[in-house]
Short mmCIF file of C-alpha atoms in Angstrom, two decimals:
data_model
loop_
_atom_site.label_atom_id
_atom_site.label_comp_id
_atom_site.label_asym_id
_atom_site.label_seq_id
_atom_site.Cartn_x
_atom_site.Cartn_y
_atom_site.Cartn_z
CA MET M 1 3.44 63.70 95.02
CA LYS M 2 0.37 62.20 93.54
CA TYR M 3 0.39 59.27 91.31
CA TYR M 4 -2.36 58.89 88.72
CA ARG M 5 -3.37 55.56 87.37
CA LYS M 6 -4.43 55.46 83.71
CA ASN M 7 -7.71 53.84 83.01
CA TYR M 8 -7.37 51.52 79.97
CA LYS M 9 -10.58 50.34 78.42
CA ALA M 10 -10.59 47.21 76.21
CA LYS M 11 -11.65 47.90 72.60
CA LYS M 12 -14.63 46.00 71.32
CA PHE M 13 -13.72 43.49 68.57
CA LYS M 14 -15.35 44.18 65.23
CA PHE M 15 -15.67 41.46 62.55
CA PRO M 16 -14.39 42.83 59.21
CA ARG M 17 -17.26 43.68 56.94
CA ARG M 18 -15.36 42.57 53.82
CA LEU M 19 -14.80 39.11 55.25
CA ILE M 20 -18.47 38.85 56.19
CA PHE M 21 -19.44 39.75 52.61
CA VAL M 22 -17.11 37.12 51.12
CA LEU M 23 -18.39 34.39 53.42
CA VAL M 24 -22.03 35.22 52.72
CA PHE M 25 -21.39 35.30 48.96
CA ALA M 26 -19.60 31.95 49.06
CA LEU M 27 -22.45 30.45 51.06
CA ILE M 28 -24.99 31.70 48.54
CA VAL M 29 -22.99 30.22 45.64
CA ILE M 30 -22.76 26.85 47.37
CA VAL M 31 -26.47 26.77 48.11
CA LEU M 32 -27.39 27.75 44.55
CA THR M 33 -25.02 25.11 43.14
CA LEU M 34 -26.61 22.40 45.28
CA LEU M 35 -30.11 23.51 44.31
CA LEU M 36 -29.20 23.57 40.60
CA GLY M 37 -27.56 20.15 40.83
CA ASN M 38 -30.60 18.62 42.48
CA TYR M 39 -32.87 20.22 39.90
CA LEU M 40 -30.85 18.84 36.97
CA LYS M 41 -30.74 15.40 38.57
CA ARG M 42 -34.52 15.34 38.90
CA ARG M 43 -34.88 16.41 35.26
CA LEU M 44 -32.53 13.63 34.16
CA ASP M 45 -34.31 10.99 36.24
CA THR M 46 -37.72 11.91 34.91
CA ALA M 47 -36.69 12.50 31.26
CA PRO M 48 -38.13 9.97 28.74
CA ILE M 49 -35.61 7.59 27.12
CA ASP M 50 -35.50 7.54 23.29
CA THR M 51 -35.46 3.91 22.19
CA SER M 52 -35.95 4.58 18.47
CA GLU M 53 -33.42 3.47 15.84
CA PRO M 54 -30.59 5.92 15.13
CA PRO M 55 -30.89 7.74 11.79
CA SER M 56 -29.10 6.10 8.86
CA VAL M 57 -26.16 7.91 7.28
CA GLU M 58 -25.88 7.87 3.53
CA THR M 59 -22.36 7.62 2.10
CA THR M 60 -21.02 8.20 -1.35
CA GLY M 61 -19.29 4.83 -1.35
CA GLU M 62 -15.91 6.36 -2.18
CA ASN M 63 -14.18 4.98 0.89
CA ASP M 64 -16.54 2.13 1.73
CA THR M 65 -14.27 -0.57 0.33
CA GLN M 66 -11.15 0.57 2.13
CA ASP M 67 -13.05 0.92 5.41
CA THR M 68 -14.53 -2.59 5.26
CA LYS M 69 -11.96 -4.70 3.44
CA PRO M 70 -8.89 -5.93 5.33
CA PRO M 71 -5.56 -4.70 3.95
CA ALA M 72 -3.62 -6.92 1.60
CA PRO M 73 -0.76 -8.82 3.29
CA HIS M 74 2.60 -7.09 2.92
CA ASP M 75 5.59 -9.41 3.14
CA GLU M 76 8.90 -7.63 3.84
CA ALA M 77 10.66 -10.41 1.90
CA LEU M 78 9.52 -8.55 -1.22
CA LEU M 79 11.90 -5.70 -0.40
CA ASN M 80 14.80 -7.39 -2.21
CA VAL M 81 13.27 -9.19 -5.18
CA SER M 82 15.62 -9.15 -8.17
CA ALA M 83 13.81 -10.73 -11.10
CA GLY M 84 15.61 -11.64 -14.30
CA PHE M 85 13.66 -11.86 -17.55
CA LEU M 86 12.86 -15.42 -18.60
CA ASP M 87 12.68 -15.83 -22.37
CA LEU M 88 11.07 -19.12 -23.38
CA ALA M 89 10.61 -18.22 -27.03
CA GLY M 90 11.87 -20.99 -29.28
CA CYS M 91 12.54 -23.27 -26.33
CA ALA M 92 12.90 -26.72 -27.88
CA ASP M 93 12.36 -29.01 -24.93
CA LYS M 94 12.25 -29.43 -21.18
CA ALA M 95 16.03 -29.60 -20.83
CA GLU M 96 16.53 -26.28 -22.62
CA MET M 97 13.78 -24.70 -20.56
CA GLN M 98 15.47 -25.80 -17.34
CA ASN M 99 18.82 -24.49 -18.56
CA ARG M 100 17.32 -21.05 -19.19
CA VAL M 101 15.81 -20.92 -15.74
CA GLN M 102 19.02 -22.22 -14.23
CA ALA M 103 21.02 -19.49 -16.00
CA LEU M 104 19.09 -16.82 -14.10
CA LYS M 105 19.65 -18.61 -10.81
CA THR M 106 23.36 -18.97 -11.51
CA ALA M 107 23.60 -15.30 -12.49
CA GLY M 108 22.41 -14.28 -9.04
CA TYR M 109 18.75 -13.39 -9.53
CA ASN M 110 16.35 -14.58 -6.85
CA ALA M 111 13.26 -14.45 -9.08
CA ILE M 112 12.16 -14.86 -12.68
CA SER M 113 9.83 -12.58 -14.62
CA PHE M 114 7.72 -13.85 -17.48
CA VAL M 115 5.96 -11.29 -19.68
CA VAL M 116 2.50 -12.57 -20.52
CA THR M 117 1.67 -9.98 -23.19
CA ASP M 118 3.90 -8.48 -25.88
CA SER M 119 4.15 -4.83 -26.95
CA ASN M 120 0.99 -5.24 -29.03
CA GLY M 121 -1.00 -6.63 -26.12
CA GLN M 122 -1.00 -10.14 -27.56
CA LEU M 123 -0.42 -13.18 -25.37
CA THR M 124 3.02 -14.74 -25.53
CA TYR M 125 1.85 -18.19 -24.50
CA ALA M 126 -0.90 -20.49 -25.71
CA SER M 127 -3.80 -19.99 -23.30
CA PRO M 128 -6.52 -22.65 -23.40
CA ALA M 129 -8.77 -20.35 -21.35
CA VAL M 130 -8.50 -17.51 -23.87
CA GLN M 131 -8.88 -19.89 -26.79
CA GLN M 132 -12.13 -21.08 -25.28
CA ILE M 133 -13.39 -17.52 -24.83
CA ALA M 134 -12.33 -16.46 -28.33
CA ARG M 135 -13.33 -19.80 -29.87
CA LEU M 136 -10.18 -19.70 -31.94
CA PRO M 137 -7.18 -22.06 -32.01
CA GLY M 138 -3.92 -20.80 -30.54
CA LYS M 139 -0.89 -20.01 -32.66
CA GLU M 140 1.65 -22.79 -32.88
CA THR M 141 4.47 -20.27 -32.38
CA LEU M 142 3.24 -19.41 -28.87
CA ILE M 143 4.87 -20.94 -25.80
CA PRO M 144 2.88 -24.03 -24.75
CA LEU M 145 1.17 -23.77 -21.38
CA ASP M 146 2.78 -26.98 -20.14
CA MET M 147 6.22 -25.53 -20.98
CA LEU M 148 5.39 -22.43 -18.95
CA ALA M 149 4.07 -24.53 -16.08
CA GLY M 150 7.26 -26.60 -16.11
CA ALA M 151 9.39 -23.44 -15.95
CA VAL M 152 7.44 -22.17 -12.92
CA THR M 153 7.79 -25.50 -11.13
CA TRP M 154 11.52 -25.72 -11.89
CA ALA M 155 12.15 -22.13 -10.81
CA GLN M 156 10.40 -22.67 -7.50
CA LYS M 157 12.36 -25.88 -7.00
CA LEU M 158 15.51 -23.77 -7.34
CA GLY M 159 14.18 -21.32 -4.75
CA LEU M 160 13.23 -18.58 -7.22
CA ARG M 161 10.14 -16.42 -6.90
CA THR M 162 7.98 -16.47 -10.03
CA CYS M 163 6.52 -13.23 -11.39
CA ALA M 164 4.13 -12.87 -14.31
CA VAL M 165 3.81 -9.46 -15.99
CA ILE M 166 0.57 -8.55 -17.74
CA GLU M 167 -0.52 -5.47 -19.72
CA ALA M 168 -3.89 -4.43 -18.31
CA ALA M 169 -6.81 -4.31 -20.73
CA PRO M 170 -9.84 -3.30 -18.62
CA GLU M 171 -12.00 -3.29 -21.74
CA GLN M 172 -11.29 -7.03 -22.02
CA MET M 173 -11.80 -7.85 -18.35
CA GLN M 174 -13.10 -11.34 -19.05
CA ILE M 175 -9.91 -12.31 -20.86
CA ASP M 176 -7.61 -10.71 -18.28
CA CYS M 177 -9.41 -12.52 -15.46
CA ALA M 178 -9.16 -15.83 -17.31
CA VAL M 179 -5.43 -15.30 -17.86
CA ALA M 180 -4.86 -14.35 -14.21
CA GLU M 181 -6.71 -17.46 -13.05
CA GLU M 182 -4.70 -19.62 -15.44
CA LEU M 183 -1.40 -18.16 -14.24
CA ALA M 184 -2.39 -18.71 -10.61
CA ASN M 185 -3.28 -22.33 -11.39
CA VAL M 186 0.09 -22.79 -13.09
CA GLY M 187 1.70 -21.72 -9.83
CA PHE M 188 2.97 -18.17 -10.32
CA ASP M 189 3.64 -16.37 -7.03
CA GLU M 190 2.65 -12.93 -8.23
CA LEU M 191 1.17 -10.88 -11.03
CA LEU M 192 2.52 -7.42 -11.89
CA VAL M 193 0.00 -5.25 -13.72
CA ARG M 194 1.40 -2.77 -16.23
CA GLY M 195 -0.42 -0.28 -18.44
CA PHE M 196 -1.28 2.33 -15.80
CA GLU M 197 2.24 3.80 -15.78
CA THR M 198 1.31 6.00 -18.74
CA ARG M 199 -0.48 8.33 -16.31
CA GLU M 200 1.53 11.32 -15.10
CA THR M 201 -1.05 12.09 -12.42
CA VAL M 202 -3.76 10.23 -10.52
CA ASP M 203 -6.97 11.12 -8.70
CA ASN M 204 -9.80 9.32 -6.93
CA GLY M 205 -11.36 8.27 -10.20
CA SER M 206 -8.24 6.75 -11.72
CA ILE M 207 -7.25 5.00 -8.48
CA GLU M 208 -10.73 3.55 -8.13
CA ALA M 209 -10.52 2.27 -11.73
CA MET M 210 -7.22 0.52 -10.92
CA LEU M 211 -8.64 -1.00 -7.74
CA SER M 212 -11.74 -2.16 -9.56
CA TYR M 213 -9.48 -3.97 -12.02
CA VAL M 214 -7.48 -5.56 -9.17
CA ARG M 215 -10.63 -6.67 -7.35
CA SER M 216 -11.93 -8.35 -10.49
CA LEU M 217 -8.67 -10.28 -10.85
CA ARG M 218 -8.76 -11.34 -7.20
CA GLU M 219 -12.22 -12.84 -7.60
CA ARG M 220 -10.72 -15.38 -10.00
CA ALA M 221 -7.04 -15.63 -9.09
CA PRO M 222 -5.50 -16.33 -5.64
CA ILE M 223 -2.22 -14.60 -6.42
CA ASP M 224 -0.19 -11.65 -5.11
CA ILE M 225 -0.86 -8.56 -7.22
CA GLY M 226 1.17 -5.41 -7.76
CA ILE M 227 0.57 -2.33 -9.92
CA CYS M 228 3.18 -0.31 -11.81
CA LEU M 229 2.94 3.50 -11.76
CA SER M 230 5.02 6.24 -13.35
CA ARG M 231 7.94 8.02 -11.74
CA ALA M 232 5.99 11.30 -11.93
CA VAL M 233 3.23 9.90 -9.72
CA TYR M 234 5.61 8.76 -6.99
CA THR M 235 7.66 11.97 -6.92
CA ALA M 236 4.66 14.31 -6.58
CA ALA M 237 3.81 14.75 -2.90
CA GLN M 238 0.10 15.34 -3.55
CA HIS M 239 -0.26 11.76 -4.81
CA ALA M 240 0.71 10.18 -1.48
CA PRO M 241 -2.89 9.57 -0.26
CA TYR M 242 -3.77 7.89 -3.56
CA ILE M 243 -0.69 5.66 -3.43
CA GLU M 244 -1.58 4.66 0.13
CA LYS M 245 -5.08 3.74 -1.00
CA LEU M 246 -3.69 1.61 -3.83
CA PHE M 247 -1.15 -0.13 -1.60
CA PHE M 248 -3.90 -0.96 0.89
CA GLU M 249 -5.34 -3.47 -1.59
CA THR M 250 -2.20 -4.72 -3.32
CA GLU M 251 0.73 -6.78 -2.06
CA PHE M 252 3.38 -4.51 -3.58
CA LEU M 253 3.82 -1.60 -5.98
CA ALA M 254 6.23 -0.95 -8.84
CA ILE M 255 7.77 2.09 -10.51
CA ASP M 256 8.36 2.27 -14.25
CA LEU M 257 12.01 3.03 -15.04
CA THR M 258 12.09 1.43 -18.49
CA ALA M 259 13.00 4.77 -20.10
CA ALA M 260 15.29 5.98 -17.28
CA ASN M 261 19.02 6.52 -17.51
CA ASP M 262 21.52 6.18 -14.69
CA THR M 263 21.01 9.83 -13.60
CA ASP M 264 17.27 9.30 -13.38
CA ALA M 265 17.79 6.09 -11.41
CA ALA M 266 20.13 7.81 -8.94
CA ASP M 267 17.55 10.58 -8.42
CA VAL M 268 14.80 8.02 -7.81
CA ALA M 269 16.97 6.10 -5.34
CA GLN M 270 17.64 9.29 -3.39
CA ARG M 271 14.16 10.83 -3.43
CA LEU M 272 12.12 7.65 -3.01
CA GLN M 273 14.26 5.69 -0.56
CA GLY M 274 11.44 5.64 1.97
CA SER M 275 8.83 4.71 -0.63
CA PHE M 276 10.77 1.61 -1.68
CA THR M 277 10.49 0.39 1.90
CA ALA M 278 7.00 1.64 2.68
CA TYR M 279 5.34 0.30 -0.48
CA LEU M 280 7.62 -2.68 -1.18
CA LEU M 281 8.40 -0.78 -4.34
CA ARG M 282 10.05 -2.53 -7.27
CA ALA M 283 11.84 -0.85 -10.18
CA VAL M 284 10.70 -2.14 -13.58
CA LEU M 285 13.65 -2.09 -16.00
CA ASP M 286 14.21 -2.58 -19.71
CA GLY M 287 17.17 -4.84 -20.38
CA SER M 288 17.30 -4.54 -24.16
CA ASP M 289 20.28 -2.13 -24.02
CA ALA M 290 22.84 -4.00 -21.95
CA GLU M 291 25.15 -1.05 -21.27
CA LYS M 292 22.37 1.36 -20.32
CA SER M 293 20.59 -1.23 -18.18
CA ALA M 294 23.76 -2.09 -16.31
CA ALA M 295 24.30 1.61 -15.51
CA VAL M 296 20.71 2.03 -14.31
CA GLN M 297 20.92 -1.04 -12.10
CA ALA M 298 24.26 0.11 -10.67
CA ALA M 299 22.83 3.54 -9.85
CA LEU M 300 19.93 1.95 -8.00
CA GLN M 301 22.19 -0.37 -6.03
CA GLU M 302 24.51 2.51 -5.11
CA GLY M 303 21.42 4.17 -3.66
CA ASP M 304 20.73 0.99 -1.65
CA ILE M 305 17.83 -0.07 -3.89
CA HIS M 306 17.94 -3.80 -4.62
CA SER M 307 14.40 -4.58 -5.74
CA PHE M 308 13.95 -4.63 -9.51
CA LEU M 309 12.36 -6.62 -12.32
CA TYR M 310 13.35 -6.88 -15.97
CA ILE M 311 10.67 -7.06 -18.65
CA SER M 312 13.07 -7.75 -21.51
CA ALA M 313 16.33 -9.60 -22.07
CA PRO M 314 18.56 -8.63 -19.13
CA PRO M 315 22.12 -7.36 -19.30
CA ALA M 316 24.98 -9.17 -17.63
CA ALA M 317 23.25 -10.16 -14.41
CA PRO M 318 24.60 -9.34 -10.94
CA ALA M 319 27.24 -11.62 -9.58
CA GLY M 320 26.25 -13.65 -6.60
CA ASP M 321 24.83 -17.10 -6.30
CA ASP M 322 26.78 -19.71 -8.25
CA THR M 323 24.48 -22.52 -7.23
CA THR M 324 23.54 -24.81 -10.04
CA GLY M 325 20.39 -26.83 -10.01
CA GLN M 326 19.98 -30.46 -10.72
CA GLU M 327 16.77 -32.20 -11.50
#
């Protein structure tokens, strides 16, 4: 029997062509990348440097003030200001004046509001500054300036914030600025500007007009300033940017509820809860109708709104502080 031995020959190894192609392609990409990088670097190193002034940009000026002026200070203590109306008409002497201020403190208010102008836009107190501008003597029936100054001093001694309320008259800017300066010198803590609440809507033009008025007052009077707007402005979402712009340059804002009933007040408290906090919003109320005013105030307080200001004789004031003052 013959045995045959198989002859096995080793196969020659062949490098895969596909792998060779991939490696060559990758190598080419790397080389090209390095060459391109070196080329760009040389271009950058040899490029001339432009040392000329950058081109100026012209602006319309619409937002220049807000971009350059610091925001007005916003004190959270203003969240719960409850200002009772101080009526000094017919006040006979210092003792009676102090009793009227004291009555508001005893009733539980933490601030007083004094209305500087009546419904006809006439001053309610004898202003030496305005008399000088008008070159006319003041009426004897007006509240003397020293009586008003004494009321402010006494109120602050009792721990009450003092608020003056003025009807804006931009066409008589000189007089309004003189009054604001006089009130600041007397010692008032703040000035609430009314007159703009007649607008149902606002835009850039109307907001800029309000801010121009405020800026003119600030040039003469170091005093906190707030502006009163209508309920329609606050409840329309599209007005939010304008309200923000206004709040940027004022210490607080106010909402006119002088014609509101208790249903309106409840709606405002529900819909504008955040706005009362965000803008240190204050409800401006008419106290001439005691029953109606009490209902409006109750509706606000049930909605957790406790910041309000009366611009006329208040109703039965909220119970609270019984503290009596002594000179």
